[in-house]
mmCIF file of N, CA and C in Angstrom:
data_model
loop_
_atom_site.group_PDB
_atom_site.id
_atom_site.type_symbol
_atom_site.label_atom_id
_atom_site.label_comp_id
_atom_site.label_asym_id
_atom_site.label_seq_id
_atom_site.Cartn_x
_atom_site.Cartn_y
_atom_site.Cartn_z
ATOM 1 N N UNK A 1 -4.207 6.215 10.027
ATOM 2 C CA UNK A 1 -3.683 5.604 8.820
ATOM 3 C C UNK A 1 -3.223 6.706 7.877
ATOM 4 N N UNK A 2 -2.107 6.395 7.099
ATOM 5 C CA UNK A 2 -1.328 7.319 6.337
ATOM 6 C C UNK A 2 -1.132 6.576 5.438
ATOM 7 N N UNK A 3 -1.118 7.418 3.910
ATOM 8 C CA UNK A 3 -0.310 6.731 3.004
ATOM 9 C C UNK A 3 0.877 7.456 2.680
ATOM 10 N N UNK A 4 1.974 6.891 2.074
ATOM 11 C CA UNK A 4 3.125 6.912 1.655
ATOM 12 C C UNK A 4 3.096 6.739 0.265
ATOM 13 N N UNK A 5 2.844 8.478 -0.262
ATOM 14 C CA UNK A 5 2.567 8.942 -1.018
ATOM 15 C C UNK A 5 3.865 9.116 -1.763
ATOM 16 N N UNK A 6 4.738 8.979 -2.970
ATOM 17 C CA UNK A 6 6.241 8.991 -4.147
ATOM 18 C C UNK A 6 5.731 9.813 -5.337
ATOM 19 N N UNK A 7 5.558 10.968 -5.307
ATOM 20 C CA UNK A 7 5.085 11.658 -6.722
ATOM 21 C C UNK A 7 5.768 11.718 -7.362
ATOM 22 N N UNK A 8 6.846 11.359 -7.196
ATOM 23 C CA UNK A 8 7.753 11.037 -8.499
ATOM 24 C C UNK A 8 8.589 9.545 -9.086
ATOM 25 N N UNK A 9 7.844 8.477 -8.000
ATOM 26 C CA UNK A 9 7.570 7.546 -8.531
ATOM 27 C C UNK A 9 6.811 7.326 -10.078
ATOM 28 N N UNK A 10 7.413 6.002 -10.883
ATOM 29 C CA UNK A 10 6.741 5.724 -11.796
ATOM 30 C C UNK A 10 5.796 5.549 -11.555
ATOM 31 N N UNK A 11 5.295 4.672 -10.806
ATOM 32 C CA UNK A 11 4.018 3.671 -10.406
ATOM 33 C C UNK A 11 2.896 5.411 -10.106
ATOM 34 N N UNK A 12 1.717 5.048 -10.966
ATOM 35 C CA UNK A 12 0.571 6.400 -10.308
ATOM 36 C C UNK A 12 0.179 6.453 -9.036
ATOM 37 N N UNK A 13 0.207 7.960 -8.778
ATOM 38 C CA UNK A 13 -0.408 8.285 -7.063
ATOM 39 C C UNK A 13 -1.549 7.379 -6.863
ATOM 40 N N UNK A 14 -2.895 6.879 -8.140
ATOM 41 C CA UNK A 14 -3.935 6.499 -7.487
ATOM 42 C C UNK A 14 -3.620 4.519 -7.289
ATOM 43 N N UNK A 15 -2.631 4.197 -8.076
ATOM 44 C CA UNK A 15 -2.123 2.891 -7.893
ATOM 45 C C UNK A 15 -1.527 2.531 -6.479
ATOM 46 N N UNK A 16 -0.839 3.763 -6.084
ATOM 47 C CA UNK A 16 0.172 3.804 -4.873
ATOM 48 C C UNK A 16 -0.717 3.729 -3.349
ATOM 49 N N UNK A 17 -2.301 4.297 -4.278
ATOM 50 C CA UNK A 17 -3.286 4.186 -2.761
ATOM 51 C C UNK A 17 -4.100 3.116 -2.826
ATOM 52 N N UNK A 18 -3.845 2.487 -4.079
ATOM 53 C CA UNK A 18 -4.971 1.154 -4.336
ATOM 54 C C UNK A 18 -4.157 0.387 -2.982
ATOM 55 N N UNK A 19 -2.658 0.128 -3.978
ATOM 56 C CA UNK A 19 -1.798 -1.035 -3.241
ATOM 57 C C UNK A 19 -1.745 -0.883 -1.455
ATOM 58 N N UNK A 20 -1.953 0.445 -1.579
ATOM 59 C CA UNK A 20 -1.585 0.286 -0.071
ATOM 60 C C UNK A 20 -2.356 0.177 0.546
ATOM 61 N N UNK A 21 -4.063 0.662 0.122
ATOM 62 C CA UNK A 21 -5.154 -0.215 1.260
ATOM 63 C C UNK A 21 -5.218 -1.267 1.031
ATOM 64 N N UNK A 22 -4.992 -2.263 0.026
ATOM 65 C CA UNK A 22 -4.898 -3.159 0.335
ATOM 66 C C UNK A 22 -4.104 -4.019 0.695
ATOM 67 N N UNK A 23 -3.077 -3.548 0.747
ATOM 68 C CA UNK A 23 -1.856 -4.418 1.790
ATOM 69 C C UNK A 23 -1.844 -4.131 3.319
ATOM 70 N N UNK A 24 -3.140 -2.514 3.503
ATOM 71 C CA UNK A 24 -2.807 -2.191 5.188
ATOM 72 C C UNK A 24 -4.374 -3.170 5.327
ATOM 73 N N UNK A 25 -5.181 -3.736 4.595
ATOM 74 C CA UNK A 25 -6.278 -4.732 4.797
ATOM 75 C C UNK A 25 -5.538 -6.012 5.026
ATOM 76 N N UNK A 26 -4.652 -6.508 3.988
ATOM 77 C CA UNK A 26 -4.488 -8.225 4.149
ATOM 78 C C UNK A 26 -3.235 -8.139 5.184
ATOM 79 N N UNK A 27 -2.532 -6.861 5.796
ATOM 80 C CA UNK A 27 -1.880 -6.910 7.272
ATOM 81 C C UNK A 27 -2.842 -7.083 8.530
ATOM 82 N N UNK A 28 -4.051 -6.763 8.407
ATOM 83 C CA UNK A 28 -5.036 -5.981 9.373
ATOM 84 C C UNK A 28 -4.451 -4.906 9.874
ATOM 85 N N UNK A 29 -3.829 -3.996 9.613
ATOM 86 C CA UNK A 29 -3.707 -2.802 10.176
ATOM 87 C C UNK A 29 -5.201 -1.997 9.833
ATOM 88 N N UNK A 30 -5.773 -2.715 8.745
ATOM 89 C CA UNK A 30 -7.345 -1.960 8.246
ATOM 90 C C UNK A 30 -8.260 -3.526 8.363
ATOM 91 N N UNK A 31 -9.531 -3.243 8.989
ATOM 92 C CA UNK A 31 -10.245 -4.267 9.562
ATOM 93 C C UNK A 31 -11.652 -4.205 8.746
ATOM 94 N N UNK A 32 -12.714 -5.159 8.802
ATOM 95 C CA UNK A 32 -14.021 -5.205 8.038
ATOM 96 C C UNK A 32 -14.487 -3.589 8.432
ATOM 97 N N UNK A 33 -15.130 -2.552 8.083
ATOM 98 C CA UNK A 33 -15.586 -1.850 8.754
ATOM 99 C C UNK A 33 -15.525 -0.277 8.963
ATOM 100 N N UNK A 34 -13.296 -0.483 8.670
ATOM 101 C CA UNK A 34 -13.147 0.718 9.338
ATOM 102 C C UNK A 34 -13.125 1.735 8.374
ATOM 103 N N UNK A 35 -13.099 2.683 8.313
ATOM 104 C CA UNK A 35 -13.192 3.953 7.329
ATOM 105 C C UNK A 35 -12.189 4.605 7.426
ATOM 106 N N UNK A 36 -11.993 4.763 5.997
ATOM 107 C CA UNK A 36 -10.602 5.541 5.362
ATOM 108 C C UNK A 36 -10.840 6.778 5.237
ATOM 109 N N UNK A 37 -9.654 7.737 5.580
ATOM 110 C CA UNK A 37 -9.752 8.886 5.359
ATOM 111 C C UNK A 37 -10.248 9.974 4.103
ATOM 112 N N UNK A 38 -11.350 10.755 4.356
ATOM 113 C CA UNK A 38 -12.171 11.504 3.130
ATOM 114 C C UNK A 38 -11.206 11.504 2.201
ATOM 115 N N UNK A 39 -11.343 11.497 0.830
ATOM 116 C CA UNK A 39 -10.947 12.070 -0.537
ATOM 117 C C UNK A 39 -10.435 13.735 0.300
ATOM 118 N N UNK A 40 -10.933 14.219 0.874
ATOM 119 C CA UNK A 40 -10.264 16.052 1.072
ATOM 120 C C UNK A 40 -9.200 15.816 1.474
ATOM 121 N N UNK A 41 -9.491 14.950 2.528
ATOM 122 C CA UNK A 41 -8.428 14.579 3.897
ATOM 123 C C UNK A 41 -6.982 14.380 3.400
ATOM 124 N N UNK A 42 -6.954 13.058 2.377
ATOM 125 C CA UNK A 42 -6.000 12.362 1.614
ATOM 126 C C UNK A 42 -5.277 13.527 0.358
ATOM 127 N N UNK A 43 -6.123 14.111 0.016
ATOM 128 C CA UNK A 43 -5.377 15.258 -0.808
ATOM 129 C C UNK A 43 -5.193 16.498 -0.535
ATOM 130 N N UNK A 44 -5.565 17.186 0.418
ATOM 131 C CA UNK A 44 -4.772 18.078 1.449
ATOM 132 C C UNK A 44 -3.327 17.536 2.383
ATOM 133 N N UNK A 45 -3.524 16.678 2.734
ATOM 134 C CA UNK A 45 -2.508 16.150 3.784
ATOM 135 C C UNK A 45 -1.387 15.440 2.805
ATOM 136 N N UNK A 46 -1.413 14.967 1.253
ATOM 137 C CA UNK A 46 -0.466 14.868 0.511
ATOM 138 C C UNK A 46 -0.510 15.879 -1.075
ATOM 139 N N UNK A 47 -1.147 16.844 -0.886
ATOM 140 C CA UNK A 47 -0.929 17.767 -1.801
ATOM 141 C C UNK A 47 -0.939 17.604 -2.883
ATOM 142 N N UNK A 48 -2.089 16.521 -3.861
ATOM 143 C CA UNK A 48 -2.628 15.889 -4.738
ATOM 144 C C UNK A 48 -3.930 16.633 -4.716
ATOM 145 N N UNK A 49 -4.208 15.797 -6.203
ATOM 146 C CA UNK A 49 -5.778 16.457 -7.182
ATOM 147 C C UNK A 49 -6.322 15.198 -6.332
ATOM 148 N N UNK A 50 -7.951 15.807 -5.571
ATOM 149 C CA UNK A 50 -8.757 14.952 -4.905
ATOM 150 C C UNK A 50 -9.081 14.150 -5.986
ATOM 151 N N UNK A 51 -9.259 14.491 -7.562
ATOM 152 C CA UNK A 51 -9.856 13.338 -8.403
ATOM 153 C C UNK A 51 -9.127 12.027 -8.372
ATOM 154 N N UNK A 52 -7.657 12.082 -7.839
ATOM 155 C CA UNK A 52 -6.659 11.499 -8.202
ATOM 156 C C UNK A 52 -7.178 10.248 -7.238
ATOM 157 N N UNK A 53 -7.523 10.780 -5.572
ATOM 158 C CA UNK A 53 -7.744 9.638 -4.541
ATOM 159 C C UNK A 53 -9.001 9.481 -5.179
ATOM 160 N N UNK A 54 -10.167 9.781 -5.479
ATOM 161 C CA UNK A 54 -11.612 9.577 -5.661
ATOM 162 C C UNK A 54 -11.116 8.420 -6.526
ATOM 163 N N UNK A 55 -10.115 8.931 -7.878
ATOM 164 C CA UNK A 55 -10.391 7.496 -8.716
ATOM 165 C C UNK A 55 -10.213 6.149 -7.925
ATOM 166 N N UNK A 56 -8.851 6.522 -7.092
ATOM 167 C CA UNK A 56 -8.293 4.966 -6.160
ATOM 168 C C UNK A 56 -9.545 4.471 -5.790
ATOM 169 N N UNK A 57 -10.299 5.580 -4.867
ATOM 170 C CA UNK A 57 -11.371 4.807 -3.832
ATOM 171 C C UNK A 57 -12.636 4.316 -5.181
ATOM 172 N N UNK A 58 -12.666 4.762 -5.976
ATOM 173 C CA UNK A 58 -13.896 4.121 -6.630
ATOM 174 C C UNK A 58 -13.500 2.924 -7.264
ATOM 175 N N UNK A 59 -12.107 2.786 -7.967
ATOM 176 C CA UNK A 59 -11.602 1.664 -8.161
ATOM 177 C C UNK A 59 -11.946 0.187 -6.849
ATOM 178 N N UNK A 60 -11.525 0.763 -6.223
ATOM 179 C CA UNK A 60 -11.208 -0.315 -4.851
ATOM 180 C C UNK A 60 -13.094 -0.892 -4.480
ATOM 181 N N UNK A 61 -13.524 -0.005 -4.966
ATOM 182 C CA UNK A 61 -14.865 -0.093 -4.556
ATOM 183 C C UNK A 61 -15.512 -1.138 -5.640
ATOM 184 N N UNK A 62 -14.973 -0.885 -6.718
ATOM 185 C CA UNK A 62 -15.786 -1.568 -7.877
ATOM 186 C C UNK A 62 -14.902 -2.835 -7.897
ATOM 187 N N UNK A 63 -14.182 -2.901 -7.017
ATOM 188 C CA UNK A 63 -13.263 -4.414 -7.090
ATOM 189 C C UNK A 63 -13.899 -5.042 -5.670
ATOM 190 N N UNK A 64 -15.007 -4.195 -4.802
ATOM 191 C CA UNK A 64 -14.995 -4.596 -3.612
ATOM 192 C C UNK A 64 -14.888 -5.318 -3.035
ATOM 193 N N UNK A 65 -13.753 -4.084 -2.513
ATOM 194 C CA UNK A 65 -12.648 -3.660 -1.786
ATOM 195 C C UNK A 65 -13.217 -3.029 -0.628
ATOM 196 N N UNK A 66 -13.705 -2.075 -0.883
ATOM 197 C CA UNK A 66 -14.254 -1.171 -0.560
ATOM 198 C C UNK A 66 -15.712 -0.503 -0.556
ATOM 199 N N UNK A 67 -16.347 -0.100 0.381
ATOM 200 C CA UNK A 67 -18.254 0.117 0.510
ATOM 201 C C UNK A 67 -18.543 1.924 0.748
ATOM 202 N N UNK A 68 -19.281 2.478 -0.264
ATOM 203 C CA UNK A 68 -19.714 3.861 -0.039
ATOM 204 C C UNK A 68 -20.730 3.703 1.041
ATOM 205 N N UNK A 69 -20.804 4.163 2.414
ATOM 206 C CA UNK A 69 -21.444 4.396 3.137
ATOM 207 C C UNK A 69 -22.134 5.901 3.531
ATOM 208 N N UNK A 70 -23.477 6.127 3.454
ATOM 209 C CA UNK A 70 -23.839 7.497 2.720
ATOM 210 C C UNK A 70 -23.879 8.011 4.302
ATOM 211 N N UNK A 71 -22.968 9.384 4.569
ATOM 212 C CA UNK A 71 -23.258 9.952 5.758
ATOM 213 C C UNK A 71 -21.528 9.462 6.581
ATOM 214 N N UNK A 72 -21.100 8.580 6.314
ATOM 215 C CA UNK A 72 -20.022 7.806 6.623
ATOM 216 C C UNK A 72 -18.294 8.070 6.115
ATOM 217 N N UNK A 73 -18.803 7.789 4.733
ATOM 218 C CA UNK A 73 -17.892 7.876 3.623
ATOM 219 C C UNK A 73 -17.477 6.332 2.968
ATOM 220 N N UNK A 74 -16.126 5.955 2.562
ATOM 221 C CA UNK A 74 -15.534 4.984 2.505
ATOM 222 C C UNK A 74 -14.808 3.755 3.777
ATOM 223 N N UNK A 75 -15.712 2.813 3.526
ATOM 224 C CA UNK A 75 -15.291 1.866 4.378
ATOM 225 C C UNK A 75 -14.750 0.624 3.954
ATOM 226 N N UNK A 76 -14.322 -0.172 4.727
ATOM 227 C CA UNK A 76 -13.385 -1.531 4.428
ATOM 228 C C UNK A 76 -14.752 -2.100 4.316
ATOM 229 N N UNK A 77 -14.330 -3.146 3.260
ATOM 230 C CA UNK A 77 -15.953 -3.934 2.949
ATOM 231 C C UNK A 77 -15.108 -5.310 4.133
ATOM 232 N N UNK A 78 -16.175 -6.783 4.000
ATOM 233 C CA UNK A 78 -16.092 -7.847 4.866
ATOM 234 C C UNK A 78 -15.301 -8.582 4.010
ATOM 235 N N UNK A 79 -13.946 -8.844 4.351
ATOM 236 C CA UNK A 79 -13.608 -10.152 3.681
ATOM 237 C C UNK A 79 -12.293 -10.875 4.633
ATOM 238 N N UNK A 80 -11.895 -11.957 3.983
ATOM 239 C CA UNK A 80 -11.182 -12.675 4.843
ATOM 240 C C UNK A 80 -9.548 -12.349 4.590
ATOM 241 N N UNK A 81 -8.874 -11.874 5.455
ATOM 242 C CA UNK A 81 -7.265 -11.761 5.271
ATOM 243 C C UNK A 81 -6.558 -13.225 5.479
ATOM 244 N N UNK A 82 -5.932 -13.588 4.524
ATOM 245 C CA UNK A 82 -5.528 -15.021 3.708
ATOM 246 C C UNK A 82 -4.072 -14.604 3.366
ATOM 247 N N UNK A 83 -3.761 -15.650 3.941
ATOM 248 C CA UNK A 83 -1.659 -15.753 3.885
ATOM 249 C C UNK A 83 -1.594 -15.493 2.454
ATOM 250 N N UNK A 84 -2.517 -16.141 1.287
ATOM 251 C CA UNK A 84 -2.566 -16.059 0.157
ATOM 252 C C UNK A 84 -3.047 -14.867 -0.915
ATOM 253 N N UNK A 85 -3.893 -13.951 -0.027
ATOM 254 C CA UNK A 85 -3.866 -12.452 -0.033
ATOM 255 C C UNK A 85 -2.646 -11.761 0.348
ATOM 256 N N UNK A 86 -1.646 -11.784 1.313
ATOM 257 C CA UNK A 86 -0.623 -11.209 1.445
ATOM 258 C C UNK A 86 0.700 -11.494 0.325
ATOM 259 N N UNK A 87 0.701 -12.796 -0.098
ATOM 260 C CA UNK A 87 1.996 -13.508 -1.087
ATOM 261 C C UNK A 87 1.411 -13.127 -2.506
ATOM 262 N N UNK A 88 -0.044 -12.690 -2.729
ATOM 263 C CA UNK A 88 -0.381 -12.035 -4.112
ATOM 264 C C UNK A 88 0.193 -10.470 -4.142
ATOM 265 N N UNK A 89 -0.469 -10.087 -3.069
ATOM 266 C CA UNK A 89 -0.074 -8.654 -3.147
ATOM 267 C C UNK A 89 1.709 -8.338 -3.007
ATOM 268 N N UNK A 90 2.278 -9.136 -2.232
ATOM 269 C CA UNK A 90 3.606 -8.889 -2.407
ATOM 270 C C UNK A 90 4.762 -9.426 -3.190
ATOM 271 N N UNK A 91 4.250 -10.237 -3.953
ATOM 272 C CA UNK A 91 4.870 -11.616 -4.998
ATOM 273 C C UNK A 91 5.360 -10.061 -6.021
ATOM 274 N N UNK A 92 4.759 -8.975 -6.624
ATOM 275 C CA UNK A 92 5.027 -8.095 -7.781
ATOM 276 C C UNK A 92 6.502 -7.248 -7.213
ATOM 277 N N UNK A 93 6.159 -7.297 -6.205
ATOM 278 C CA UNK A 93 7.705 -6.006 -5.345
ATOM 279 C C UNK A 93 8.478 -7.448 -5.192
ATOM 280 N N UNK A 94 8.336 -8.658 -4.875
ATOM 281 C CA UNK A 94 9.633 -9.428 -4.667
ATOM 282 C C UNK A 94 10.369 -9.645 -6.346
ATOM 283 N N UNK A 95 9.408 -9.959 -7.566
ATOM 284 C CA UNK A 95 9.870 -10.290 -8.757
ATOM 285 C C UNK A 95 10.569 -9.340 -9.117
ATOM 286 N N UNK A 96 9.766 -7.922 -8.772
ATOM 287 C CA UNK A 96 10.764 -6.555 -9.290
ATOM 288 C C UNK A 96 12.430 -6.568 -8.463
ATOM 289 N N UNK A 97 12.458 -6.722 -7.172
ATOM 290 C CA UNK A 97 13.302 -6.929 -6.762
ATOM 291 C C UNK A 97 14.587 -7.712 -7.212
ATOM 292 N N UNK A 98 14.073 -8.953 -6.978
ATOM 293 C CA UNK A 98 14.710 -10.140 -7.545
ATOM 294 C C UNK A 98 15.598 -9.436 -9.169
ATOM 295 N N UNK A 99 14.586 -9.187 -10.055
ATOM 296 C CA UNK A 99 15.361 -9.115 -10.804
ATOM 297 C C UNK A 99 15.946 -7.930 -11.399
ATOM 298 N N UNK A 100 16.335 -7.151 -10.414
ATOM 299 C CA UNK A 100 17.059 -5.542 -10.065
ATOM 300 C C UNK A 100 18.282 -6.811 -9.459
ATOM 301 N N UNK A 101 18.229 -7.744 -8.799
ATOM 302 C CA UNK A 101 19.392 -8.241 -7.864
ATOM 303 C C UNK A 101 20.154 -8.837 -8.936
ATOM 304 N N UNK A 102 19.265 -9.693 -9.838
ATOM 305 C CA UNK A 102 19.610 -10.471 -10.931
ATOM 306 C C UNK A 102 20.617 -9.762 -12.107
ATOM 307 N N UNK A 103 19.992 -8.339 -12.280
ATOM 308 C CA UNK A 103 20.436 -7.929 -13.032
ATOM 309 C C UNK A 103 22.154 -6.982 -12.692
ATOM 310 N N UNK A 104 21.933 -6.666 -11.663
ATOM 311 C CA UNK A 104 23.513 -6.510 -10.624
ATOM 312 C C UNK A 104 24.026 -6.873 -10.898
ATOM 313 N N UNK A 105 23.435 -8.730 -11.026
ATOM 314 C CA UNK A 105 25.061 -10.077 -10.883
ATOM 315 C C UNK A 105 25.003 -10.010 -9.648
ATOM 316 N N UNK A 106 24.796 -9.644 -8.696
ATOM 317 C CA UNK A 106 24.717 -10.180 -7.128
ATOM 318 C C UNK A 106 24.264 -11.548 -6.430
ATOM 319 N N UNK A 107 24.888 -11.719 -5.498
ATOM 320 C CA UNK A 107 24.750 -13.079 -5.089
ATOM 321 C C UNK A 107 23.792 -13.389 -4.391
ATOM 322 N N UNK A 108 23.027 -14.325 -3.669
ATOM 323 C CA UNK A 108 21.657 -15.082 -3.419
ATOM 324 C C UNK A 108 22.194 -14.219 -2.374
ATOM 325 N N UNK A 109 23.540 -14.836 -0.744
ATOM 326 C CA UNK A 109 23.126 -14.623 0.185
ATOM 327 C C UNK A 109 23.429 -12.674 0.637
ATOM 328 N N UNK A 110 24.242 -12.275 -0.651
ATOM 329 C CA UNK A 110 24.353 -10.633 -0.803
ATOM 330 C C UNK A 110 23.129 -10.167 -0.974
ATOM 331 N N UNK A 111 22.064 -10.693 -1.782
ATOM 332 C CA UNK A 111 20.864 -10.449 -1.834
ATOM 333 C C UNK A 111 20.045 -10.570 -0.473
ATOM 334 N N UNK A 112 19.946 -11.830 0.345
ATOM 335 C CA UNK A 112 18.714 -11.718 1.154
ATOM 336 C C UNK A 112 19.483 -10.994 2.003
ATOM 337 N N UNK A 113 20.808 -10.331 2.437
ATOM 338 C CA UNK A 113 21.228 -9.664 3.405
ATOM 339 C C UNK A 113 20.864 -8.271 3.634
ATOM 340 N N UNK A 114 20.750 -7.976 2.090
ATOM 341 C CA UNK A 114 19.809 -6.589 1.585
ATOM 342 C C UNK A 114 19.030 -6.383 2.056
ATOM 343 N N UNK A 115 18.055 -7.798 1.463
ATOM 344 C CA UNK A 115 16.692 -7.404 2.125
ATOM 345 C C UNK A 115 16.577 -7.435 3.471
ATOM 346 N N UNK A 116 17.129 -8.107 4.253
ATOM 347 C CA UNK A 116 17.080 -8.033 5.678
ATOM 348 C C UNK A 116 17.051 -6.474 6.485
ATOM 349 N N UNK A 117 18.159 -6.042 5.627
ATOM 350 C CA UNK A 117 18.626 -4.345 6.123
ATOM 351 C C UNK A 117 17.903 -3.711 5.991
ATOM 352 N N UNK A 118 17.050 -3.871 4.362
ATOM 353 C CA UNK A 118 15.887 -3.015 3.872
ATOM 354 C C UNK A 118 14.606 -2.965 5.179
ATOM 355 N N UNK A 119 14.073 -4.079 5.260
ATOM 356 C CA UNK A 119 13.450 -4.970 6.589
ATOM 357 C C UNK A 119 13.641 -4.100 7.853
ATOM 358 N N UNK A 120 14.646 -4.042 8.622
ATOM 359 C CA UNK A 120 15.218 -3.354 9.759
ATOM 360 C C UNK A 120 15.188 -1.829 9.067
ATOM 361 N N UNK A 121 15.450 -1.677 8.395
ATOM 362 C CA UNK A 121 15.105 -0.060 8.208
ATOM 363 C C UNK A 121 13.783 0.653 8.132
ATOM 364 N N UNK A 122 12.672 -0.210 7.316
ATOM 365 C CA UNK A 122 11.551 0.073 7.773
ATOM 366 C C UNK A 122 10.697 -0.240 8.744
ATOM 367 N N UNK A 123 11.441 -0.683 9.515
ATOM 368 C CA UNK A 123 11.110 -1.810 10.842
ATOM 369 C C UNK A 123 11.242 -0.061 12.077
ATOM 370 N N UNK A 124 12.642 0.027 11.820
ATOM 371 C CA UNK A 124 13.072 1.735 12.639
ATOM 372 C C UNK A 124 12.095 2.725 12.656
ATOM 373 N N UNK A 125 11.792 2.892 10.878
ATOM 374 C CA UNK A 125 11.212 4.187 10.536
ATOM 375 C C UNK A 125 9.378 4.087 11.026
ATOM 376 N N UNK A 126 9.119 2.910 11.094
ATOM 377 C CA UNK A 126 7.854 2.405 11.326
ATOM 378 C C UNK A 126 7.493 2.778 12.519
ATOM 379 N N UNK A 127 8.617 2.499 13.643
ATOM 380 C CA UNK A 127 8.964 2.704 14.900
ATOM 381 C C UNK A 127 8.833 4.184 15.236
ATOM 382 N N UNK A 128 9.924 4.743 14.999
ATOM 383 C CA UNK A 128 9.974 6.158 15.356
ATOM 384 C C UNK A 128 8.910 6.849 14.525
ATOM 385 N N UNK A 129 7.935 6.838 13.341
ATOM 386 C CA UNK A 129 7.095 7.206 13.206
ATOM 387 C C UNK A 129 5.851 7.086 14.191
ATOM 388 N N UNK A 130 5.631 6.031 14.716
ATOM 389 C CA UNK A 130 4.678 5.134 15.832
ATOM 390 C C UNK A 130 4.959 6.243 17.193
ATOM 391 N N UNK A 131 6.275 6.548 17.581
ATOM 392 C CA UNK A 131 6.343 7.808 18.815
ATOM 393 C C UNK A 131 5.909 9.072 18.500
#
């Protein structure tokens, strides 16, 4: 597991690791159990202040999200992945979207054609990352 780390994104590095364990949880790409890579791990391998991931993981933890396991580290706590867990977490990137399209003046089916492409492009990169 990797995150896809934007340091020069608006959105904060430790927001960027909240969202994404929990969208690689309500995909199951992350399962009850499994353990996320150390605080060292995550800020060596993206060249960030370890306080920066510690805050994510303690956040995620105090929302549990997430379980300190002593000897272990950070693990996926037990919960249920719900169609309605996936349309929360992704409902904020479609509104932002939407109204980036809105604000264009672009048309409905110019719009979902976008997203389709957008879709197939990370569909590729997902791919050839995976070889």
């Amino acid at each position: 597991m990797n995150y896809d780390i934007h340091p020069s994104s608006s959105t904060p590095i430790f927001r960027q690791i909240i969202d994404q364990v929990k969208r690689f949880i309500a995909s199951g790409q992350l399962q009850s159990g499994d353990t996320l890579p150390s605080v060292r791990t995550v800020a060596l391998h993206h060249a960030i202040n370890p306080m920066t991931v510690s805050k994510a993981y303690n956040m995620l933890e105090i929302e549990g999200v997430l379980v300190r396991m002593r000897g272990v580290g950070m693990v996926v706590a037990e919960r249920l992945n719900t169609a309605k867990d996936k349309t929360n977490l992704a409902m904020p990137a479609m509104l932002n979207a939407a109204q980036v399209v809105h604000q264009l003046g672009m048309e409905r089916a110019q719009a979902v054609k976008l997203f389709e492409q957008a879709l197939k492009t990370i569909e590729m990169e997902s791919k050839k990352n995976a070889d």
